[in-house]
């Protein structure tokens, strides 16, 4: 039998058939391959024709081995127990298989390639190399190329003769941290023979950020702290993305090198460090604050370092190392003095607020009283004639007396009486008691009205000249129908000088 080296797995190499004189079930048989060839070839049995079908189990290579000799054994499936002593009921044969040479495509030295390049690599930097060969005896030269892709944007190129890959454009890890290429190998003598391989290129982050403390630390130490006591654990961070072995930070005390520090920095080798005391004699009154400069270095290439200063406050603590106070002592002020200052400040503030409130209330009350005085004491009085009867019209003391004006008087419903009195007053003179009652009721009604607004002016009238020889000069007692007027009385009055 013959098989081409280009044949894929599962290809049928050939068929064999063993001769059995029995019929029926006694003629049924199965085939087996013996020896090391069983991992390259396999054989199946056709139950209908009782043929053995030889199948390619693993690809063969003409250049490595061009001929195989395998042993095939045929065995009856069913054996009659009466004839077991006549066995064995099997037979074997030698099967020779020749491998035919074929023109094969190039073969890469690796199934896939993984490479790395720094983000800061310049154009033309070397990335890596791929390699392929012609497996045939002809050993045709190989040419390399990269399959075009819109995602690559031609950032890399490969040398067509030796498979060297270089950078052709600046790289940005934030945009494309991982690049994938497909490199093709083609035989120069037979361009139809082509092979492809996948290449992954990891863009490595450049160490461009300095390490720094992970947070702001406020460190406190008790006055009764012991030598070598751990008072704080610090850690660092780096904005650079961690590499395969992750970030590693180292911590150093800059003051410890000069033996001038009361504290030490112990690197825990796990990106943390402990702050330890190097003294057991701390006095808050003498020195309440210490500055501890430290240096932090990372493991990047190149390694970057940064410096930070830790502030350590000396505190008064109890016997169980619990902090009682630190800040005020650091300013040189005792707790008693601080409390006294706060108390005095509060007292002064309350006193000032009380004075302001008193002044504001006083201004409001004065303004209110003055307003009432102006409103209630504006009185216009015009007294003419000088007669005794004229002064009896109104009592000015009553108008000026605030207690009388403010006295509440119930309002009476005198509407009906006033109307009747008004009609009667048309027929009587000022000397009539009815007329005087009418005026009094009108005045009382105005004084007892709670809805009347404060008066801006007061208009008054009086019976002038009453009791004199000429009689009253008021027009209230005049009548358009009174034609019997005696003017001789006016002569007695004479002229005023």
Short mmCIF file of C-alpha atoms in Angstrom, two decimals:
data_model
loop_
_atom_site.label_atom_id
_atom_site.label_comp_id
_atom_site.label_asym_id
_atom_site.label_seq_id
_atom_site.Cartn_x
_atom_site.Cartn_y
_atom_site.Cartn_z
CA UNK A 1 0.00 0.00 0.00
CA UNK A 2 1.01 3.62 -0.58
CA UNK A 3 0.18 6.82 1.29
CA UNK A 4 1.21 10.38 0.47
CA UNK A 5 2.96 12.37 3.13
CA UNK A 6 0.47 15.15 2.40
CA UNK A 7 -2.49 12.93 3.26
CA UNK A 8 -4.50 14.22 6.23
CA UNK A 9 -5.36 12.19 9.27
CA UNK A 10 -8.25 9.78 8.64
CA UNK A 11 -7.24 8.97 5.08
CA UNK A 12 -7.95 5.32 4.07
CA UNK A 13 -4.64 3.63 3.27
CA UNK A 14 -6.12 0.34 1.98
CA UNK A 15 -8.27 -2.75 2.70
CA UNK A 16 -7.44 -6.37 3.56
CA UNK A 17 -9.59 -9.54 3.75
CA UNK A 18 -8.97 -12.84 5.53
CA UNK A 19 -10.41 -16.11 4.15
CA UNK A 20 -12.59 -18.20 6.50
CA UNK A 21 -14.31 -21.42 5.39
CA UNK A 22 -17.07 -21.11 7.96
CA UNK A 23 -20.36 -19.47 7.33
CA UNK A 24 -22.69 -17.36 9.42
CA UNK A 25 -21.51 -16.21 12.81
CA UNK A 26 -18.57 -18.56 12.70
CA UNK A 27 -17.20 -16.58 9.74
CA UNK A 28 -17.35 -13.20 11.55
CA UNK A 29 -13.93 -11.81 12.38
CA UNK A 30 -12.09 -8.70 13.61
CA UNK A 31 -8.67 -7.20 12.75
CA UNK A 32 -5.94 -5.80 14.98
CA UNK A 33 -2.57 -4.06 14.35
CA UNK A 34 0.31 -5.26 16.47
CA UNK A 35 3.52 -3.49 17.38
CA UNK A 36 4.52 0.21 17.46
CA UNK A 37 2.80 0.95 14.17
CA UNK A 38 -0.54 1.02 15.98
CA UNK A 39 0.03 4.68 16.95
CA UNK A 40 0.41 5.68 13.28
CA UNK A 41 -2.17 3.43 11.63
CA UNK A 42 -5.49 1.97 12.73
CA UNK A 43 -7.78 -0.72 11.28
CA UNK A 44 -11.56 -1.06 11.35
CA UNK A 45 -13.67 -4.10 10.41
CA UNK A 46 -16.59 -3.98 8.01
CA UNK A 47 -19.12 -6.35 9.59
CA UNK A 48 -20.89 -6.94 6.30
CA UNK A 49 -17.94 -7.69 4.03
CA UNK A 50 -15.57 -8.80 6.84
CA UNK A 51 -12.88 -6.54 5.35
CA UNK A 52 -10.23 -4.75 7.36
CA UNK A 53 -9.93 -1.01 6.51
CA UNK A 54 -6.49 0.52 7.25
CA UNK A 55 -6.74 4.22 8.26
CA UNK A 56 -4.02 6.89 8.76
CA UNK A 57 -3.96 7.73 12.45
CA UNK A 58 -1.01 10.15 12.41
CA UNK A 59 0.52 12.11 9.55
CA UNK A 60 3.64 10.63 8.02
CA UNK A 61 6.75 12.39 6.75
CA UNK A 62 8.58 11.08 3.74
CA UNK A 63 11.81 12.78 4.78
CA UNK A 64 11.77 11.04 8.17
CA UNK A 65 10.48 7.57 7.15
CA UNK A 66 9.44 6.42 3.72
CA UNK A 67 8.33 2.77 4.44
CA UNK A 68 6.34 0.97 7.15
CA UNK A 69 5.83 -2.77 7.75
CA UNK A 70 2.98 -3.56 10.10
CA UNK A 71 1.57 -6.83 11.40
CA UNK A 72 -2.19 -7.30 11.02
CA UNK A 73 -3.98 -10.10 12.86
CA UNK A 74 -7.43 -11.53 12.06
CA UNK A 75 -9.43 -13.28 14.83
CA UNK A 76 -12.83 -15.05 14.83
CA UNK A 77 -15.42 -13.19 16.83
CA UNK A 78 -17.36 -16.31 17.83
CA UNK A 79 -15.69 -19.62 18.74
CA UNK A 80 -17.63 -22.81 19.40
CA UNK A 81 -16.62 -24.21 22.78
CA UNK A 82 -16.60 -27.69 21.33
CA UNK A 83 -13.66 -26.77 19.18
CA UNK A 84 -11.57 -24.73 21.60
CA UNK A 85 -8.95 -27.44 21.79
CA UNK A 86 -8.48 -27.14 18.04
CA UNK A 87 -7.53 -23.43 18.25
CA UNK A 88 -6.24 -20.81 18.09
CA UNK A 89 -8.70 -19.50 15.46
CA UNK A 90 -6.62 -16.52 14.20
CA UNK A 91 -4.04 -15.60 11.59
CA UNK A 92 -1.63 -12.72 10.90
CA UNK A 93 -0.05 -11.09 7.89
CA UNK A 94 2.65 -8.47 7.16
CA UNK A 95 1.35 -5.28 5.56
CA UNK A 96 3.87 -2.99 3.81
CA UNK A 97 3.03 0.68 3.40
CA UNK A 98 5.18 3.07 1.35
CA UNK A 99 5.18 6.84 1.98
CA UNK A 100 5.13 8.93 -1.16
CA UNK A 101 7.00 12.22 -1.31
CA UNK A 102 4.90 15.40 -1.70
CA UNK A 103 5.60 19.12 -1.95
CA UNK A 104 4.69 20.40 1.53
CA UNK A 105 4.19 23.99 2.75
CA UNK A 106 6.78 25.67 4.99
CA UNK A 107 6.86 24.68 8.64
CA UNK A 108 7.49 27.24 11.43
CA UNK A 109 9.79 26.36 14.27
CA UNK A 110 7.02 27.22 16.77
CA UNK A 111 3.27 26.87 16.66
CA UNK A 112 2.93 30.47 17.93
CA UNK A 113 5.21 33.30 19.03
CA UNK A 114 4.96 35.64 22.04
CA UNK A 115 7.11 38.80 22.15
CA UNK A 116 7.48 41.96 24.27
CA UNK A 117 8.44 45.52 23.45
CA UNK A 118 8.72 48.61 25.65
CA UNK A 119 6.20 51.39 25.21
CA UNK A 120 9.02 53.87 24.75
CA UNK A 121 10.73 51.90 21.97
CA UNK A 122 11.81 54.08 19.06
CA UNK A 123 11.04 53.37 15.42
CA UNK A 124 13.27 50.59 14.11
CA UNK A 125 13.59 48.81 17.47
CA UNK A 126 13.95 45.03 17.32
CA UNK A 127 10.92 43.06 18.54
CA UNK A 128 11.65 39.40 17.69
CA UNK A 129 12.19 36.84 14.93
CA UNK A 130 10.04 34.13 13.33
CA UNK A 131 11.53 31.20 11.41
CA UNK A 132 10.18 28.62 8.95
CA UNK A 133 11.71 25.99 6.65
CA UNK A 134 10.77 23.88 3.63
CA UNK A 135 10.31 20.28 4.84
CA UNK A 136 10.91 18.86 1.37
CA UNK A 137 14.25 17.75 0.04
CA UNK A 138 14.19 20.68 -2.33
CA UNK A 139 14.63 23.01 0.69
CA UNK A 140 13.11 26.01 -1.07
CA UNK A 141 13.97 29.49 0.31
CA UNK A 142 11.23 31.11 2.45
CA UNK A 143 9.83 34.63 2.21
CA UNK A 144 8.00 36.28 5.14
CA UNK A 145 5.20 38.83 5.22
CA UNK A 146 2.55 40.22 7.60
CA UNK A 147 -1.12 39.79 6.77
CA UNK A 148 -2.56 43.35 6.46
CA UNK A 149 -5.05 44.42 9.15
CA UNK A 150 -6.82 47.72 9.78
CA UNK A 151 -6.27 47.33 13.54
CA UNK A 152 -2.47 47.17 13.28
CA UNK A 153 -2.09 50.44 11.37
CA UNK A 154 1.34 49.22 10.17
CA UNK A 155 3.04 49.58 13.56
CA UNK A 156 5.30 46.60 12.81
CA UNK A 157 7.09 45.16 9.80
CA UNK A 158 8.90 41.87 9.13
CA UNK A 159 12.03 41.29 7.11
CA UNK A 160 11.07 39.18 4.09
CA UNK A 161 14.29 37.14 4.16
CA UNK A 162 15.10 36.46 7.81
CA UNK A 163 11.73 36.98 9.59
CA UNK A 164 12.92 39.84 11.87
CA UNK A 165 10.07 42.00 13.24
CA UNK A 166 10.74 45.69 14.03
CA UNK A 167 8.74 48.75 15.18
CA UNK A 168 7.63 51.14 12.44
CA UNK A 169 5.46 53.59 14.47
CA UNK A 170 5.43 54.89 18.08
CA UNK A 171 3.53 52.65 20.48
CA UNK A 172 0.95 53.67 23.08
CA UNK A 173 0.16 51.12 25.74
CA UNK A 174 -3.01 52.95 26.81
CA UNK A 175 -4.46 52.52 23.29
CA UNK A 176 -3.21 49.01 22.41
CA UNK A 177 -1.43 47.12 25.19
CA UNK A 178 -1.41 43.86 23.20
CA UNK A 179 -0.82 43.51 19.45
CA UNK A 180 -1.59 40.44 17.33
CA UNK A 181 0.13 39.69 14.03
CA UNK A 182 -0.27 36.95 11.43
CA UNK A 183 3.03 36.19 9.70
CA UNK A 184 3.03 34.27 6.42
CA UNK A 185 5.84 32.02 5.14
CA UNK A 186 5.88 31.30 1.38
CA UNK A 187 8.15 28.98 -0.62
CA UNK A 188 10.06 30.92 -3.24
CA UNK A 189 10.12 27.93 -5.65
CA UNK A 190 6.42 27.20 -5.22
CA UNK A 191 4.42 30.27 -4.08
CA UNK A 192 1.35 28.11 -3.63
CA UNK A 193 2.93 26.53 -0.57
CA UNK A 194 2.04 28.95 2.24
CA UNK A 195 1.93 28.66 6.01
CA UNK A 196 0.71 31.11 8.68
CA UNK A 197 1.61 31.61 12.32
CA UNK A 198 0.17 33.85 15.07
CA UNK A 199 2.44 36.37 16.79
CA UNK A 200 1.41 38.27 19.95
CA UNK A 201 3.37 41.37 21.00
CA UNK A 202 2.95 42.69 24.55
CA UNK A 203 3.59 46.43 24.90
CA UNK A 204 5.35 46.82 28.26
CA UNK A 205 4.57 49.92 30.31
CA UNK A 206 7.43 52.37 30.78
CA UNK A 207 8.40 53.14 34.36
CA UNK A 208 7.49 56.82 34.29
CA UNK A 209 5.84 57.45 37.66
CA UNK A 210 7.57 57.82 41.00
CA UNK A 211 6.36 55.75 43.95
CA UNK A 212 4.56 57.60 46.71
CA UNK A 213 2.90 56.96 50.04
CA UNK A 214 -0.52 55.37 49.72
CA UNK A 215 -2.09 57.95 52.10
CA UNK A 216 -1.35 60.81 54.44
CA UNK A 217 -0.13 59.47 57.75
CA UNK A 218 -0.48 61.15 61.14
CA UNK A 219 1.91 59.33 63.44
CA UNK A 220 1.77 59.59 67.23
CA UNK A 221 4.25 58.41 69.82
CA UNK A 222 3.70 58.32 73.57
CA UNK A 223 6.09 59.98 75.97
CA UNK A 224 6.47 56.64 77.73
CA UNK A 225 7.11 54.66 74.51
CA UNK A 226 9.66 51.86 74.72
CA UNK A 227 12.79 51.49 72.60
CA UNK A 228 12.08 49.61 69.35
CA UNK A 229 8.32 49.97 69.66
CA UNK A 230 6.27 49.85 66.42
CA UNK A 231 4.20 53.02 66.18
CA UNK A 232 3.02 52.99 62.54
CA UNK A 233 2.97 50.82 59.38
CA UNK A 234 3.17 52.64 56.04
CA UNK A 235 2.74 51.51 52.42
CA UNK A 236 3.38 52.90 48.93
CA UNK A 237 1.65 52.93 45.55
CA UNK A 238 2.73 53.50 41.95
CA UNK A 239 0.62 54.81 39.07
CA UNK A 240 2.49 52.58 36.64
CA UNK A 241 0.76 49.33 35.72
CA UNK A 242 2.31 46.38 37.54
CA UNK A 243 4.66 44.17 35.59
CA UNK A 244 4.67 40.37 35.54
CA UNK A 245 6.41 40.24 38.91
CA UNK A 246 4.29 43.15 40.20
CA UNK A 247 5.58 46.28 41.88
CA UNK A 248 8.11 46.05 44.64
CA UNK A 249 8.96 49.04 46.80
CA UNK A 250 11.89 49.58 49.12
CA UNK A 251 11.84 51.98 52.07
CA UNK A 252 14.80 53.81 53.60
CA UNK A 253 15.19 56.42 56.35
CA UNK A 254 17.31 59.37 55.28
CA UNK A 255 17.82 60.59 58.84
CA UNK A 256 18.78 57.14 60.09
CA UNK A 257 21.97 57.18 58.04
CA UNK A 258 23.27 60.12 60.09
CA UNK A 259 22.22 58.55 63.43
CA UNK A 260 20.33 61.76 64.19
CA UNK A 261 16.84 60.34 64.13
CA UNK A 262 14.79 59.12 67.05
CA UNK A 263 12.97 56.75 64.72
CA UNK A 264 13.89 53.91 62.34
CA UNK A 265 12.28 52.56 59.17
CA UNK A 266 12.06 48.77 58.82
CA UNK A 267 11.34 47.44 55.32
CA UNK A 268 8.95 44.47 55.59
CA UNK A 269 9.74 43.29 52.01
CA UNK A 270 6.02 43.25 51.16
CA UNK A 271 5.60 46.84 49.98
CA UNK A 272 5.11 48.01 53.57
CA UNK A 273 7.44 49.38 56.23
CA UNK A 274 7.24 49.84 59.97
CA UNK A 275 8.19 52.98 61.90
CA UNK A 276 10.06 52.04 65.09
CA UNK A 277 11.30 54.15 67.99
CA UNK A 278 15.02 54.46 68.62
CA UNK A 279 14.61 56.17 71.96
CA UNK A 280 12.62 55.77 75.15
CA UNK A 281 13.01 59.34 76.33
CA UNK A 282 10.36 61.55 74.67
CA UNK A 283 9.21 64.78 76.33
CA UNK A 284 6.33 66.67 74.81
CA UNK A 285 7.26 69.93 76.51
CA UNK A 286 10.80 69.82 75.11
CA UNK A 287 9.99 68.64 71.56
CA UNK A 288 6.45 67.84 70.55
CA UNK A 289 6.92 67.24 66.81
CA UNK A 290 9.49 65.21 64.86
CA UNK A 291 10.10 65.17 61.09
CA UNK A 292 11.16 61.81 59.61
CA UNK A 293 12.35 61.96 55.94
CA UNK A 294 12.10 58.66 54.05
CA UNK A 295 13.04 57.43 50.57
CA UNK A 296 10.90 55.06 48.48
CA UNK A 297 12.28 53.17 45.43
CA UNK A 298 10.49 50.89 42.95
CA UNK A 299 11.79 47.95 40.92
CA UNK A 300 11.11 49.42 37.50
CA UNK A 301 13.62 49.81 34.70
CA UNK A 302 15.07 52.27 35.32
CA UNK A 303 14.30 52.40 39.02
CA UNK A 304 12.61 55.59 40.23
CA UNK A 305 12.72 57.03 43.74
CA UNK A 306 10.85 59.65 45.71
CA UNK A 307 11.19 61.25 49.13
CA UNK A 308 8.50 62.01 51.69
CA UNK A 309 8.50 63.46 55.18
CA UNK A 310 6.51 61.87 57.96
CA UNK A 311 5.37 63.99 60.91
CA UNK A 312 5.45 62.34 64.33
CA UNK A 313 3.58 63.97 67.24
CA UNK A 314 4.60 63.33 70.83
CA UNK A 315 1.52 62.72 72.96
CA UNK A 316 0.63 62.36 76.59
CA UNK A 317 -0.70 58.84 77.15
CA UNK A 318 -2.08 56.86 80.04
CA UNK A 319 -0.58 53.67 81.42
CA UNK A 320 -2.31 51.62 78.69
CA UNK A 321 -0.77 53.75 75.90
CA UNK A 322 -4.07 55.43 75.08
CA UNK A 323 -3.67 58.96 73.71
CA UNK A 324 -5.01 61.73 75.90
CA UNK A 325 -3.94 64.87 74.04
CA UNK A 326 -1.32 65.85 71.46
CA UNK A 327 -2.24 68.90 69.43
CA UNK A 328 -2.41 71.48 72.20
CA UNK A 329 0.85 70.40 73.68
CA UNK A 330 2.45 70.75 70.28
CA UNK A 331 1.51 74.45 70.37
CA UNK A 332 2.95 74.97 73.85
CA UNK A 333 -0.48 75.56 75.48
CA UNK A 334 -1.71 73.43 78.34
CA UNK A 335 -5.20 72.02 78.47
CA UNK A 336 -6.16 74.27 81.41
CA UNK A 337 -5.04 77.40 79.56
CA UNK A 338 -6.87 76.35 76.43
CA UNK A 339 -10.12 75.77 78.35
CA UNK A 340 -9.76 79.16 80.09
CA UNK A 341 -9.26 80.94 76.78
CA UNK A 342 -12.32 79.28 75.27
CA UNK A 343 -14.45 80.13 78.33
CA UNK A 344 -13.41 83.81 78.31
CA UNK A 345 -14.13 84.06 74.62
CA UNK A 346 -17.63 82.67 75.11
CA UNK A 347 -18.37 85.06 78.00
CA UNK A 348 -17.26 88.10 76.00
CA UNK A 349 -19.33 86.96 73.05
CA UNK A 350 -22.48 86.56 75.18
CA UNK A 351 -21.93 90.00 76.77
CA UNK A 352 -21.60 91.72 73.39
CA UNK A 353 -24.73 90.03 72.07
CA UNK A 354 -26.69 91.13 75.16
CA UNK A 355 -25.65 94.78 74.70
CA UNK A 356 -26.64 94.74 71.05
CA UNK A 357 -30.03 93.22 71.85
CA UNK A 358 -30.68 95.83 74.59
CA UNK A 359 -29.84 98.72 72.27
CA UNK A 360 -32.05 97.38 69.55
CA UNK A 361 -35.00 96.99 71.93
CA UNK A 362 -34.52 100.51 73.32
CA UNK A 363 -34.56 102.08 69.88
CA UNK A 364 -37.81 100.34 69.04
CA UNK A 365 -39.55 101.42 72.31
CA UNK A 366 -38.51 105.10 72.01
CA UNK A 367 -39.77 105.31 68.50
CA UNK A 368 -43.11 103.81 69.53
CA UNK A 369 -43.68 106.30 72.37
CA UNK A 370 -42.74 109.31 70.26
CA UNK A 371 -45.13 108.20 67.57
CA UNK A 372 -48.02 108.08 70.04
CA UNK A 373 -47.12 111.50 71.46
CA UNK A 374 -47.10 113.10 68.05
CA UNK A 375 -50.35 111.47 67.09
CA UNK A 376 -52.35 112.24 70.21
CA UNK A 377 -51.16 115.77 71.12
CA UNK A 378 -51.54 117.68 67.87
CA UNK A 379 -54.29 120.14 68.79
CA UNK A 380 -55.29 123.33 67.02
CA UNK A 381 -57.21 125.75 69.11
CA UNK A 382 -58.56 129.11 67.97
CA UNK A 383 -60.29 131.14 70.64
CA UNK A 384 -61.90 134.34 69.40
CA UNK A 385 -64.04 136.87 71.17
CA UNK A 386 -62.68 136.41 74.68
CA UNK A 387 -66.12 135.98 76.19
CA UNK A 388 -66.82 133.80 79.14
CA UNK A 389 -69.24 131.72 77.19
CA UNK A 390 -66.68 131.03 74.44
CA UNK A 391 -64.38 129.16 76.79
CA UNK A 392 -67.15 126.83 77.82
CA UNK A 393 -67.42 125.24 74.37
CA UNK A 394 -64.53 122.74 74.80
CA UNK A 395 -62.22 121.79 77.60
CA UNK A 396 -58.68 121.69 76.15
CA UNK A 397 -57.37 119.85 79.18
CA UNK A 398 -59.63 117.01 78.28
CA UNK A 399 -58.28 116.86 74.73
CA UNK A 400 -54.68 116.85 75.96
CA UNK A 401 -55.23 114.20 78.63
CA UNK A 402 -54.08 110.88 77.15
CA UNK A 403 -55.67 108.84 79.92
CA UNK A 404 -59.06 110.21 79.06
CA UNK A 405 -58.56 109.68 75.35
CA UNK A 406 -57.29 106.16 75.83
CA UNK A 407 -60.11 105.14 78.16
CA UNK A 408 -62.26 102.58 76.42
CA UNK A 409 -65.90 103.52 76.15
CA UNK A 410 -68.52 101.21 74.76
CA UNK A 411 -70.10 102.37 71.58
CA UNK A 412 -73.79 103.11 71.71
CA UNK A 413 -76.17 102.88 68.87
CA UNK A 414 -77.49 106.40 68.74
CA UNK A 415 -78.33 106.51 65.08
CA UNK A 416 -82.07 106.76 65.61
CA UNK A 417 -81.78 109.39 68.31
CA UNK A 418 -79.37 111.48 66.24
CA UNK A 419 -81.70 111.46 63.25
CA UNK A 420 -84.60 112.67 65.34
CA UNK A 421 -82.50 115.27 67.06
CA UNK A 422 -81.21 116.47 63.72
CA UNK A 423 -84.69 117.08 62.46
CA UNK A 424 -85.56 118.94 65.65
CA UNK A 425 -82.40 121.05 65.48
CA UNK A 426 -83.57 122.65 62.32
CA UNK A 427 -86.29 124.34 64.29
CA UNK A 428 -84.33 125.35 67.38
CA UNK A 429 -81.47 127.68 68.13
CA UNK A 430 -78.08 127.05 69.67
CA UNK A 431 -79.41 127.80 73.12
CA UNK A 432 -81.72 124.82 72.93
CA UNK A 433 -80.88 121.86 75.19
CA UNK A 434 -81.84 119.55 72.38
CA UNK A 435 -79.21 121.06 70.13
CA UNK A 436 -76.54 120.78 72.80
CA UNK A 437 -77.52 117.15 73.39
CA UNK A 438 -77.12 116.53 69.66
CA UNK A 439 -73.59 117.97 69.68
CA UNK A 440 -72.63 115.99 72.79
CA UNK A 441 -73.89 112.73 71.31
CA UNK A 442 -71.96 113.36 68.10
CA UNK A 443 -68.78 113.99 70.08
CA UNK A 444 -69.32 110.91 72.22
CA UNK A 445 -69.93 108.80 69.13
CA UNK A 446 -66.66 109.97 67.60
CA UNK A 447 -64.70 109.37 70.82
CA UNK A 448 -66.11 105.88 71.41
CA UNK A 449 -65.70 104.64 67.83
CA UNK A 450 -62.89 101.96 67.96
CA UNK A 451 -62.51 101.82 64.19
CA UNK A 452 -61.79 105.49 63.59
CA UNK A 453 -58.13 106.15 62.56
CA UNK A 454 -55.95 108.61 64.50
CA UNK A 455 -56.86 112.15 63.62
CA UNK A 456 -54.36 114.32 61.74
CA UNK A 457 -56.28 117.53 62.52
CA UNK A 458 -59.25 118.61 64.59
CA UNK A 459 -61.84 120.97 63.21
CA UNK A 460 -63.86 122.70 65.90
CA UNK A 461 -66.67 125.14 66.00
CA UNK A 462 -68.28 127.06 68.87
CA UNK A 463 -71.07 129.43 69.65
CA UNK A 464 -69.29 132.76 69.41
CA UNK A 465 -70.65 135.92 71.01
CA UNK A 466 -73.19 134.14 73.15
CA UNK A 467 -74.13 136.31 76.17
CA UNK A 468 -73.11 139.64 74.59
CA UNK A 469 -75.40 142.53 73.73
CA UNK A 470 -75.32 141.62 70.02
CA UNK A 471 -75.98 137.98 70.73
CA UNK A 472 -74.36 135.05 68.95
CA UNK A 473 -72.47 135.73 65.74
CA UNK A 474 -72.61 132.12 64.63
CA UNK A 475 -74.38 131.25 61.43
CA UNK A 476 -75.76 128.13 63.01
CA UNK A 477 -78.67 130.07 64.41
CA UNK A 478 -79.36 131.98 61.20
CA UNK A 479 -82.22 131.18 58.91
CA UNK A 480 -82.82 132.22 55.35
CA UNK A 481 -86.46 132.82 56.28
CA UNK A 482 -85.65 135.17 59.19
CA UNK A 483 -86.13 138.65 57.61
CA UNK A 484 -86.73 140.53 60.86
CA UNK A 485 -83.14 141.30 61.64
CA UNK A 486 -82.37 144.17 63.98
CA UNK A 487 -79.05 145.74 63.02
CA UNK A 488 -79.11 148.40 65.73
CA UNK A 489 -77.39 146.05 68.15
CA UNK A 490 -74.26 146.06 65.97
CA UNK A 491 -73.88 149.80 66.48
CA UNK A 492 -73.35 149.30 70.17
CA UNK A 493 -70.38 147.06 69.45
CA UNK A 494 -68.50 149.74 67.64
CA UNK A 495 -65.28 149.18 65.75
CA UNK A 496 -62.29 147.26 67.05
CA UNK A 497 -59.14 149.28 67.27
#
